Amino acid sequence: MSDTSPRVDVPPLPGEKPTVEYILSEVRQNRLNEEKNNSRVANELYLRAHPEIRDICDYVVRAVLARRRAEDTPEDVQTFVAGLLSDPALRTNVEQRKRCS
């Protein structure tokens, strides 16, 4: 099956490579919208089934904000968060934070 969606050449922003975008047919756009909605529902159901994820997110956000308030803002937030999440004491830290809240 060949794709007959019309192509649109998109001029690149400075420093970007040129891209070609496709305009989806109405049927494909509807299918994409339905799939996006199904993904959102599945994600919400997963998060509801795993409340510990919310606790971990809360712990991470609070840790980043606490560092920020102390003017000890991590230069690389991704590395800082990776360190928090890879800490063997993560479970204990999250449980302690949860009890203090």
PDB file of N, CA and C in Angstrom:
ATOM      1  N   MET A   1       0.847  -1.162   0.000  1.00  0.00           N
ATOM      2  CA  MET A   1       0.000   0.000   0.000  1.00  0.00           C
ATOM      3  C   MET A   1       0.897   1.231   0.000  1.00  0.00           C
ATOM      4  N   SER A   2       0.739   2.080  -0.988  1.00  0.00           N
ATOM      5  CA  SER A   2       1.552   3.287  -1.043  1.00  0.00           C
ATOM      6  C   SER A   2       0.840   4.437  -0.351  1.00  0.00           C
ATOM      7  N   ASP A   3       1.618   5.319   0.188  1.00  0.00           N
ATOM      8  CA  ASP A   3       1.070   6.472   0.891  1.00  0.00           C
ATOM      9  C   ASP A   3       0.856   7.588  -0.118  1.00  0.00           C
ATOM     10  N   THR A   4      -0.352   8.045  -0.224  1.00  0.00           N
ATOM     11  CA  THR A   4      -0.667   9.120  -1.163  1.00  0.00           C
ATOM     12  C   THR A   4      -0.863  10.444  -0.447  1.00  0.00           C
ATOM     13  N   SER A   5      -0.407  10.534   0.802  1.00  0.00           N
ATOM     14  CA  SER A   5      -0.524  11.781   1.549  1.00  0.00           C
ATOM     15  C   SER A   5       0.337  12.844   0.883  1.00  0.00           C
ATOM     16  N   PRO A   6      -0.190  14.057   0.758  1.00  0.00           N
ATOM     17  CA  PRO A   6       0.608  15.114   0.136  1.00  0.00           C
ATOM     18  C   PRO A   6       1.797  15.492   1.013  1.00  0.00           C
ATOM     19  N   ARG A   7       2.901  15.832   0.363  1.00  0.00           N
ATOM     20  CA  ARG A   7       4.110  16.226   1.074  1.00  0.00           C
ATOM     21  C   ARG A   7       4.179  17.740   1.170  1.00  0.00           C
ATOM     22  N   VAL A   8       4.746  18.208   2.248  1.00  0.00           N
ATOM     23  CA  VAL A   8       4.953  19.637   2.434  1.00  0.00           C
ATOM     24  C   VAL A   8       6.410  19.831   2.830  1.00  0.00           C
ATOM     25  N   ASP A   9       7.133  20.592   2.045  1.00  0.00           N
ATOM     26  CA  ASP A   9       8.517  20.889   2.403  1.00  0.00           C
ATOM     27  C   ASP A   9       8.510  21.983   3.460  1.00  0.00           C
ATOM     28  N   VAL A  10       9.147  21.703   4.566  1.00  0.00           N
ATOM     29  CA  VAL A  10       9.179  22.636   5.686  1.00  0.00           C
ATOM     30  C   VAL A  10      10.563  23.264   5.743  1.00  0.00           C
ATOM     31  N   PRO A  11      10.638  24.601   5.639  1.00  0.00           N
ATOM     32  CA  PRO A  11      11.968  25.222   5.713  1.00  0.00           C
ATOM     33  C   PRO A  11      12.563  25.035   7.103  1.00  0.00           C
ATOM     34  N   PRO A  12      13.847  24.698   7.168  1.00  0.00           N
ATOM     35  CA  PRO A  12      14.462  24.451   8.480  1.00  0.00           C
ATOM     36  C   PRO A  12      14.720  25.751   9.237  1.00  0.00           C
ATOM     37  N   LEU A  13      14.716  25.634  10.550  1.00  0.00           N
ATOM     38  CA  LEU A  13      15.149  26.737  11.401  1.00  0.00           C
ATOM     39  C   LEU A  13      16.672  26.757  11.381  1.00  0.00           C
ATOM     40  N   PRO A  14      17.286  27.864  11.764  1.00  0.00           N
ATOM     41  CA  PRO A  14      18.757  27.892  11.780  1.00  0.00           C
ATOM     42  C   PRO A  14      19.322  26.741  12.615  1.00  0.00           C
ATOM     43  N   GLY A  15      20.268  26.014  12.031  1.00  0.00           N
ATOM     44  CA  GLY A  15      20.907  24.908  12.736  1.00  0.00           C
ATOM     45  C   GLY A  15      20.183  23.580  12.611  1.00  0.00           C
ATOM     46  N   GLU A  16      19.045  23.544  11.925  1.00  0.00           N
ATOM     47  CA  GLU A  16      18.294  22.293  11.752  1.00  0.00           C
ATOM     48  C   GLU A  16      18.474  21.764  10.340  1.00  0.00           C
ATOM     49  N   LYS A  17      18.244  20.465  10.190  1.00  0.00           N
ATOM     50  CA  LYS A  17      18.259  19.851   8.872  1.00  0.00           C
ATOM     51  C   LYS A  17      16.893  20.055   8.223  1.00  0.00           C
ATOM     52  N   PRO A  18      16.846  20.169   6.906  1.00  0.00           N
ATOM     53  CA  PRO A  18      15.536  20.280   6.241  1.00  0.00           C
ATOM     54  C   PRO A  18      14.720  19.013   6.458  1.00  0.00           C
ATOM     55  N   THR A  19      13.422  19.161   6.578  1.00  0.00           N
ATOM     56  CA  THR A  19      12.540  18.009   6.759  1.00  0.00           C
ATOM     57  C   THR A  19      11.401  18.069   5.760  1.00  0.00           C
ATOM     58  N   VAL A  20      10.793  16.940   5.584  1.00  0.00           N
ATOM     59  CA  VAL A  20       9.595  16.861   4.762  1.00  0.00           C
ATOM     60  C   VAL A  20       8.494  16.344   5.663  1.00  0.00           C
ATOM     61  N   GLU A  21       7.392  17.046   5.720  1.00  0.00           N
ATOM     62  CA  GLU A  21       6.260  16.618   6.526  1.00  0.00           C
ATOM     63  C   GLU A  21       5.144  16.164   5.594  1.00  0.00           C
ATOM     64  N   TYR A  22       4.308  15.303   6.115  1.00  0.00           N
ATOM     65  CA  TYR A  22       3.186  14.803   5.350  1.00  0.00           C
ATOM     66  C   TYR A  22       1.895  15.306   5.965  1.00  0.00           C
ATOM     67  N   ILE A  23       0.965  15.644   5.110  1.00  0.00           N
ATOM     68  CA  ILE A  23      -0.370  16.005   5.573  1.00  0.00           C
ATOM     69  C   ILE A  23      -1.179  14.718   5.543  1.00  0.00           C
ATOM     70  N   LEU A  24      -1.702  14.315   6.686  1.00  0.00           N
ATOM     71  CA  LEU A  24      -2.443  13.062   6.768  1.00  0.00           C
ATOM     72  C   LEU A  24      -3.834  13.212   6.171  1.00  0.00           C
ATOM     73  N   SER A  25      -4.280  12.127   5.577  1.00  0.00           N
ATOM     74  CA  SER A  25      -5.661  12.118   5.102  1.00  0.00           C
ATOM     75  C   SER A  25      -6.575  12.139   6.323  1.00  0.00           C
ATOM     76  N   GLU A  26      -7.835  12.451   6.116  1.00  0.00           N
ATOM     77  CA  GLU A  26      -8.776  12.528   7.232  1.00  0.00           C
ATOM     78  C   GLU A  26      -8.867  11.186   7.955  1.00  0.00           C
ATOM     79  N   VAL A  27      -8.874  10.092   7.201  1.00  0.00           N
ATOM     80  CA  VAL A  27      -8.970   8.760   7.802  1.00  0.00           C
ATOM     81  C   VAL A  27      -7.740   8.483   8.671  1.00  0.00           C
ATOM     82  N   ARG A  28      -6.558   8.780   8.136  1.00  0.00           N
ATOM     83  CA  ARG A  28      -5.327   8.541   8.897  1.00  0.00           C
ATOM     84  C   ARG A  28      -5.246   9.450  10.117  1.00  0.00           C
ATOM     85  N   GLN A  29      -5.675  10.706   9.979  1.00  0.00           N
ATOM     86  CA  GLN A  29      -5.656  11.626  11.112  1.00  0.00           C
ATOM     87  C   GLN A  29      -6.594  11.136  12.203  1.00  0.00           C
ATOM     88  N   ASN A  30      -7.769  10.654  11.815  1.00  0.00           N
ATOM     89  CA  ASN A  30      -8.716  10.117  12.798  1.00  0.00           C
ATOM     90  C   ASN A  30      -8.135   8.894  13.498  1.00  0.00           C
ATOM     91  N   ARG A  31      -7.476   8.031  12.725  1.00  0.00           N
ATOM     92  CA  ARG A  31      -6.848   6.841  13.298  1.00  0.00           C
ATOM     93  C   ARG A  31      -5.739   7.237  14.281  1.00  0.00           C
ATOM     94  N   LEU A  32      -4.945   8.223  13.892  1.00  0.00           N
ATOM     95  CA  LEU A  32      -3.873   8.701  14.765  1.00  0.00           C
ATOM     96  C   LEU A  32      -4.449   9.294  16.048  1.00  0.00           C
ATOM     97  N   ASN A  33      -5.492  10.106  15.924  1.00  0.00           N
ATOM     98  CA  ASN A  33      -6.121  10.703  17.106  1.00  0.00           C
ATOM     99  C   ASN A  33      -6.681   9.633  18.036  1.00  0.00           C
ATOM    100  N   GLU A  34      -7.277   8.603  17.461  1.00  0.00           N
ATOM    101  CA  GLU A  34      -7.826   7.509  18.267  1.00  0.00           C
ATOM    102  C   GLU A  34      -6.707   6.762  18.995  1.00  0.00           C
ATOM    103  N   GLU A  35      -5.603   6.529  18.286  1.00  0.00           N
ATOM    104  CA  GLU A  35      -4.465   5.834  18.897  1.00  0.00           C
ATOM    105  C   GLU A  35      -3.855   6.671  20.019  1.00  0.00           C
ATOM    106  N   LYS A  36      -3.749   7.979  19.816  1.00  0.00           N
ATOM    107  CA  LYS A  36      -3.228   8.862  20.870  1.00  0.00           C
ATOM    108  C   LYS A  36      -4.134   8.818  22.095  1.00  0.00           C
ATOM    109  N   ASN A  37      -5.434   8.835  21.868  1.00  0.00           N
ATOM    110  CA  ASN A  37      -6.381   8.771  22.982  1.00  0.00           C
ATOM    111  C   ASN A  37      -6.261   7.435  23.717  1.00  0.00           C
ATOM    112  N   ASN A  38      -6.154   6.343  22.962  1.00  0.00           N
ATOM    113  CA  ASN A  38      -5.996   5.024  23.581  1.00  0.00           C
ATOM    114  C   ASN A  38      -4.715   4.957  24.415  1.00  0.00           C
ATOM    115  N   SER A  39      -3.642   5.572  23.919  1.00  0.00           N
ATOM    116  CA  SER A  39      -2.382   5.596  24.671  1.00  0.00           C
ATOM    117  C   SER A  39      -2.534   6.380  25.964  1.00  0.00           C
ATOM    118  N   ARG A  40      -3.220   7.503  25.902  1.00  0.00           N
ATOM    119  CA  ARG A  40      -3.437   8.304  27.117  1.00  0.00           C
ATOM    120  C   ARG A  40      -4.235   7.523  28.155  1.00  0.00           C
ATOM    121  N   VAL A  41      -5.273   6.833  27.698  1.00  0.00           N
ATOM    122  CA  VAL A  41      -6.098   6.037  28.613  1.00  0.00           C
ATOM    123  C   VAL A  41      -5.261   4.919  29.225  1.00  0.00           C
ATOM    124  N   ALA A  42      -4.477   4.230  28.395  1.00  0.00           N
ATOM    125  CA  ALA A  42      -3.630   3.140  28.897  1.00  0.00           C
ATOM    126  C   ALA A  42      -2.608   3.668  29.907  1.00  0.00           C
ATOM    127  N   ASN A  43      -2.025   4.825  29.615  1.00  0.00           N
ATOM    128  CA  ASN A  43      -1.067   5.425  30.554  1.00  0.00           C
ATOM    129  C   ASN A  43      -1.739   5.764  31.877  1.00  0.00           C
ATOM    130  N   GLU A  44      -2.926   6.335  31.819  1.00  0.00           N
ATOM    131  CA  GLU A  44      -3.651   6.702  33.042  1.00  0.00           C
ATOM    132  C   GLU A  44      -3.993   5.460  33.861  1.00  0.00           C
ATOM    133  N   LEU A  45      -4.435   4.400  33.199  1.00  0.00           N
ATOM    134  CA  LEU A  45      -4.753   3.160  33.908  1.00  0.00           C
ATOM    135  C   LEU A  45      -3.505   2.575  34.567  1.00  0.00           C
ATOM    136  N   TYR A  46      -2.371   2.641  33.867  1.00  0.00           N
ATOM    137  CA  TYR A  46      -1.125   2.126  34.426  1.00  0.00           C
ATOM    138  C   TYR A  46      -0.726   2.918  35.665  1.00  0.00           C
ATOM    139  N   LEU A  47      -0.803   4.252  35.572  1.00  0.00           N
ATOM    140  CA  LEU A  47      -0.428   5.089  36.714  1.00  0.00           C
ATOM    141  C   LEU A  47      -1.351   4.867  37.901  1.00  0.00           C
ATOM    142  N   ARG A  48      -2.620   4.628  37.636  1.00  0.00           N
ATOM    143  CA  ARG A  48      -3.553   4.348  38.736  1.00  0.00           C
ATOM    144  C   ARG A  48      -3.255   2.998  39.385  1.00  0.00           C
ATOM    145  N   ALA A  49      -2.781   2.046  38.580  1.00  0.00           N
ATOM    146  CA  ALA A  49      -2.469   0.716  39.108  1.00  0.00           C
ATOM    147  C   ALA A  49      -1.127   0.701  39.849  1.00  0.00           C
ATOM    148  N   HIS A  50      -0.314   1.736  39.651  1.00  0.00           N
ATOM    149  CA  HIS A  50       1.019   1.799  40.267  1.00  0.00           C
ATOM    150  C   HIS A  50       1.208   3.140  40.975  1.00  0.00           C
ATOM    151  N   PRO A  51       0.581   3.310  42.140  1.00  0.00           N
ATOM    152  CA  PRO A  51       0.681   4.595  42.849  1.00  0.00           C
ATOM    153  C   PRO A  51       2.103   4.925  43.300  1.00  0.00           C
ATOM    154  N   GLU A  52       2.969   3.934  43.347  1.00  0.00           N
ATOM    155  CA  GLU A  52       4.350   4.204  43.745  1.00  0.00           C
ATOM    156  C   GLU A  52       5.053   5.130  42.752  1.00  0.00           C
ATOM    157  N   ILE A  53       4.593   5.125  41.502  1.00  0.00           N
ATOM    158  CA  ILE A  53       5.193   6.012  40.500  1.00  0.00           C
ATOM    159  C   ILE A  53       4.946   7.468  40.873  1.00  0.00           C
ATOM    160  N   ARG A  54       3.748   7.761  41.343  1.00  0.00           N
ATOM    161  CA  ARG A  54       3.428   9.126  41.781  1.00  0.00           C
ATOM    162  C   ARG A  54       4.329   9.515  42.961  1.00  0.00           C
ATOM    163  N   ASP A  55       4.558   8.569  43.877  1.00  0.00           N
ATOM    164  CA  ASP A  55       5.425   8.837  45.029  1.00  0.00           C
ATOM    165  C   ASP A  55       6.859   9.129  44.585  1.00  0.00           C
ATOM    166  N   ILE A  56       7.340   8.369  43.607  1.00  0.00           N
ATOM    167  CA  ILE A  56       8.698   8.577  43.097  1.00  0.00           C
ATOM    168  C   ILE A  56       8.797   9.937  42.409  1.00  0.00           C
ATOM    169  N   CYS A  57       7.797  10.268  41.595  1.00  0.00           N
ATOM    170  CA  CYS A  57       7.795  11.575  40.918  1.00  0.00           C
ATOM    171  C   CYS A  57       7.785  12.707  41.934  1.00  0.00           C
ATOM    172  N   ASP A  58       6.975  12.557  42.974  1.00  0.00           N
ATOM    173  CA  ASP A  58       6.905  13.571  44.027  1.00  0.00           C
ATOM    174  C   ASP A  58       8.271  13.731  44.694  1.00  0.00           C
ATOM    175  N   TYR A  59       8.911  12.615  44.991  1.00  0.00           N
ATOM    176  CA  TYR A  59      10.234  12.635  45.629  1.00  0.00           C
ATOM    177  C   TYR A  59      11.251  13.370  44.748  1.00  0.00           C
ATOM    178  N   VAL A  60      11.258  13.056  43.461  1.00  0.00           N
ATOM    179  CA  VAL A  60      12.224  13.659  42.540  1.00  0.00           C
ATOM    180  C   VAL A  60      11.979  15.162  42.405  1.00  0.00           C
ATOM    181  N   VAL A  61      10.727  15.553  42.208  1.00  0.00           N
ATOM    182  CA  VAL A  61      10.416  16.982  42.053  1.00  0.00           C
ATOM    183  C   VAL A  61      10.805  17.745  43.313  1.00  0.00           C
ATOM    184  N   ARG A  62      10.468  17.197  44.469  1.00  0.00           N
ATOM    185  CA  ARG A  62      10.810  17.871  45.729  1.00  0.00           C
ATOM    186  C   ARG A  62      12.326  17.975  45.912  1.00  0.00           C
ATOM    187  N   ALA A  63      13.063  16.936  45.516  1.00  0.00           N
ATOM    188  CA  ALA A  63      14.526  16.971  45.648  1.00  0.00           C
ATOM    189  C   ALA A  63      15.123  18.051  44.748  1.00  0.00           C
ATOM    190  N   VAL A  64      14.630  18.147  43.526  1.00  0.00           N
ATOM    191  CA  VAL A  64      15.131  19.175  42.606  1.00  0.00           C
ATOM    192  C   VAL A  64      14.799  20.565  43.143  1.00  0.00           C
ATOM    193  N   LEU A  65      13.563  20.753  43.602  1.00  0.00           N
ATOM    194  CA  LEU A  65      13.164  22.061  44.125  1.00  0.00           C
ATOM    195  C   LEU A  65      13.916  22.411  45.406  1.00  0.00           C
ATOM    196  N   ALA A  66      14.180  21.427  46.250  1.00  0.00           N
ATOM    197  CA  ALA A  66      14.933  21.677  47.483  1.00  0.00           C
ATOM    198  C   ALA A  66      16.349  22.144  47.152  1.00  0.00           C
ATOM    199  N   ARG A  67      16.961  21.534  46.166  1.00  0.00           N
ATOM    200  CA  ARG A  67      18.301  21.958  45.745  1.00  0.00           C
ATOM    201  C   ARG A  67      18.252  23.370  45.186  1.00  0.00           C
ATOM    202  N   ARG A  68      17.170  23.671  44.477  1.00  0.00           N
ATOM    203  CA  ARG A  68      17.021  24.993  43.875  1.00  0.00           C
ATOM    204  C   ARG A  68      16.874  26.061  44.954  1.00  0.00           C
ATOM    205  N   ARG A  69      16.063  25.764  45.977  1.00  0.00           N
ATOM    206  CA  ARG A  69      15.858  26.711  47.070  1.00  0.00           C
ATOM    207  C   ARG A  69      17.155  26.970  47.819  1.00  0.00           C
ATOM    208  N   ALA A  70      17.976  25.961  47.931  1.00  0.00           N
ATOM    209  CA  ALA A  70      19.247  26.086  48.646  1.00  0.00           C
ATOM    210  C   ALA A  70      20.317  26.739  47.763  1.00  0.00           C
ATOM    211  N   GLU A  71      19.901  27.205  46.597  1.00  0.00           N
ATOM    212  CA  GLU A  71      20.807  27.798  45.610  1.00  0.00           C
ATOM    213  C   GLU A  71      21.945  26.852  45.271  1.00  0.00           C
ATOM    214  N   ASP A  72      21.641  25.580  45.347  1.00  0.00           N
ATOM    215  CA  ASP A  72      22.589  24.537  44.983  1.00  0.00           C
ATOM    216  C   ASP A  72      22.012  23.817  43.765  1.00  0.00           C
ATOM    217  N   THR A  73      21.467  24.615  42.842  1.00  0.00           N
ATOM    218  CA  THR A  73      20.787  24.062  41.680  1.00  0.00           C
ATOM    219  C   THR A  73      21.746  23.191  40.882  1.00  0.00           C
ATOM    220  N   PRO A  74      21.342  21.962  40.615  1.00  0.00           N
ATOM    221  CA  PRO A  74      22.207  21.108  39.801  1.00  0.00           C
ATOM    222  C   PRO A  74      22.318  21.683  38.392  1.00  0.00           C
ATOM    223  N   GLU A  75      23.534  21.756  37.877  1.00  0.00           N
ATOM    224  CA  GLU A  75      23.724  22.289  36.531  1.00  0.00           C
ATOM    225  C   GLU A  75      23.078  21.382  35.501  1.00  0.00           C
ATOM    226  N   ASP A  76      23.199  20.102  35.694  1.00  0.00           N
ATOM    227  CA  ASP A  76      22.631  19.136  34.764  1.00  0.00           C
ATOM    228  C   ASP A  76      21.538  18.369  35.503  1.00  0.00           C
ATOM    229  N   VAL A  77      20.312  18.806  35.320  1.00  0.00           N
ATOM    230  CA  VAL A  77      19.187  18.207  36.046  1.00  0.00           C
ATOM    231  C   VAL A  77      19.034  16.735  35.688  1.00  0.00           C
ATOM    232  N   GLN A  78      19.266  16.391  34.421  1.00  0.00           N
ATOM    233  CA  GLN A  78      19.128  14.988  34.014  1.00  0.00           C
ATOM    234  C   GLN A  78      20.089  14.090  34.786  1.00  0.00           C
ATOM    235  N   THR A  79      21.317  14.528  34.940  1.00  0.00           N
ATOM    236  CA  THR A  79      22.296  13.736  35.684  1.00  0.00           C
ATOM    237  C   THR A  79      21.904  13.649  37.155  1.00  0.00           C
ATOM    238  N   PHE A  80      21.432  14.761  37.707  1.00  0.00           N
ATOM    239  CA  PHE A  80      20.995  14.779  39.103  1.00  0.00           C
ATOM    240  C   PHE A  80      19.848  13.793  39.318  1.00  0.00           C
ATOM    241  N   VAL A  81      18.848  13.844  38.433  1.00  0.00           N
ATOM    242  CA  VAL A  81      17.688  12.944  38.555  1.00  0.00           C
ATOM    243  C   VAL A  81      18.115  11.498  38.331  1.00  0.00           C
ATOM    244  N   ALA A  82      19.006  11.267  37.375  1.00  0.00           N
ATOM    245  CA  ALA A  82      19.499   9.904  37.146  1.00  0.00           C
ATOM    246  C   ALA A  82      20.176   9.370  38.403  1.00  0.00           C
ATOM    247  N   GLY A  83      20.906  10.230  39.093  1.00  0.00           N
ATOM    248  CA  GLY A  83      21.540   9.819  40.346  1.00  0.00           C
ATOM    249  C   GLY A  83      20.520   9.461  41.410  1.00  0.00           C
ATOM    250  N   LEU A  84      19.450  10.268  41.495  1.00  0.00           N
ATOM    251  CA  LEU A  84      18.391   9.964  42.464  1.00  0.00           C
ATOM    252  C   LEU A  84      17.738   8.620  42.160  1.00  0.00           C
ATOM    253  N   LEU A  85      17.426   8.404  40.890  1.00  0.00           N
ATOM    254  CA  LEU A  85      16.693   7.195  40.504  1.00  0.00           C
ATOM    255  C   LEU A  85      17.555   5.938  40.539  1.00  0.00           C
ATOM    256  N   SER A  86      18.866   6.102  40.425  1.00  0.00           N
ATOM    257  CA  SER A  86      19.741   4.920  40.457  1.00  0.00           C
ATOM    258  C   SER A  86      20.298   4.655  41.854  1.00  0.00           C
ATOM    259  N   ASP A  87      19.939   5.484  42.800  1.00  0.00           N
ATOM    260  CA  ASP A  87      20.395   5.310  44.184  1.00  0.00           C
ATOM    261  C   ASP A  87      19.799   4.024  44.757  1.00  0.00           C
ATOM    262  N   PRO A  88      20.624   3.119  45.281  1.00  0.00           N
ATOM    263  CA  PRO A  88      20.093   1.886  45.866  1.00  0.00           C
ATOM    264  C   PRO A  88      19.112   2.144  47.014  1.00  0.00           C
ATOM    265  N   ALA A  89      19.204   3.316  47.630  1.00  0.00           N
ATOM    266  CA  ALA A  89      18.314   3.653  48.748  1.00  0.00           C
ATOM    267  C   ALA A  89      17.056   4.385  48.280  1.00  0.00           C
ATOM    268  N   LEU A  90      16.764   4.331  46.989  1.00  0.00           N
ATOM    269  CA  LEU A  90      15.607   5.059  46.446  1.00  0.00           C
ATOM    270  C   LEU A  90      14.319   4.707  47.183  1.00  0.00           C
ATOM    271  N   ARG A  91      14.061   3.430  47.341  1.00  0.00           N
ATOM    272  CA  ARG A  91      12.819   3.001  48.001  1.00  0.00           C
ATOM    273  C   ARG A  91      12.718   3.590  49.413  1.00  0.00           C
ATOM    274  N   THR A  92      13.806   3.491  50.160  1.00  0.00           N
ATOM    275  CA  THR A  92      13.828   4.026  51.525  1.00  0.00           C
ATOM    276  C   THR A  92      13.629   5.534  51.517  1.00  0.00           C
ATOM    277  N   ASN A  93      14.312   6.222  50.612  1.00  0.00           N
ATOM    278  CA  ASN A  93      14.192   7.681  50.529  1.00  0.00           C
ATOM    279  C   ASN A  93      12.772   8.111  50.184  1.00  0.00           C
ATOM    280  N   VAL A  94      12.148   7.407  49.245  1.00  0.00           N
ATOM    281  CA  VAL A  94      10.774   7.737  48.847  1.00  0.00           C
ATOM    282  C   VAL A  94       9.828   7.499  50.017  1.00  0.00           C
ATOM    283  N   GLU A  95      10.002   6.379  50.709  1.00  0.00           N
ATOM    284  CA  GLU A  95       9.126   6.077  51.853  1.00  0.00           C
ATOM    285  C   GLU A  95       9.299   7.104  52.970  1.00  0.00           C
ATOM    286  N   GLN A  96      10.537   7.530  53.228  1.00  0.00           N
ATOM    287  CA  GLN A  96      10.773   8.553  54.250  1.00  0.00           C
ATOM    288  C   GLN A  96      10.128   9.875  53.849  1.00  0.00           C
ATOM    289  N   ARG A  97      10.278  10.255  52.593  1.00  0.00           N
ATOM    290  CA  ARG A  97       9.682  11.503  52.102  1.00  0.00           C
ATOM    291  C   ARG A  97       8.162  11.435  52.216  1.00  0.00           C
ATOM    292  N   LYS A  98       7.615  10.260  51.911  1.00  0.00           N
ATOM    293  CA  LYS A  98       6.158  10.084  51.969  1.00  0.00           C
ATOM    294  C   LYS A  98       5.658  10.244  53.406  1.00  0.00           C
ATOM    295  N   ARG A  99       6.403   9.702  54.376  1.00  0.00           N
ATOM    296  CA  ARG A  99       6.003   9.821  55.788  1.00  0.00           C
ATOM    297  C   ARG A  99       6.102  11.256  56.285  1.00  0.00           C
ATOM    298  N   CYS A 100       7.064  12.007  55.757  1.00  0.00           N
ATOM    299  CA  CYS A 100       7.264  13.399  56.200  1.00  0.00           C
ATOM    300  C   CYS A 100       6.243  14.356  55.592  1.00  0.00           C
ATOM    301  N   SER A 101       5.621  13.964  54.513  1.00  0.00           N
ATOM    302  CA  SER A 101       4.679  14.869  53.824  1.00  0.00           C
ATOM    303  C   SER A 101       3.377  15.004  54.562  1.00  0.00           C
TER     304      SER A 101
END
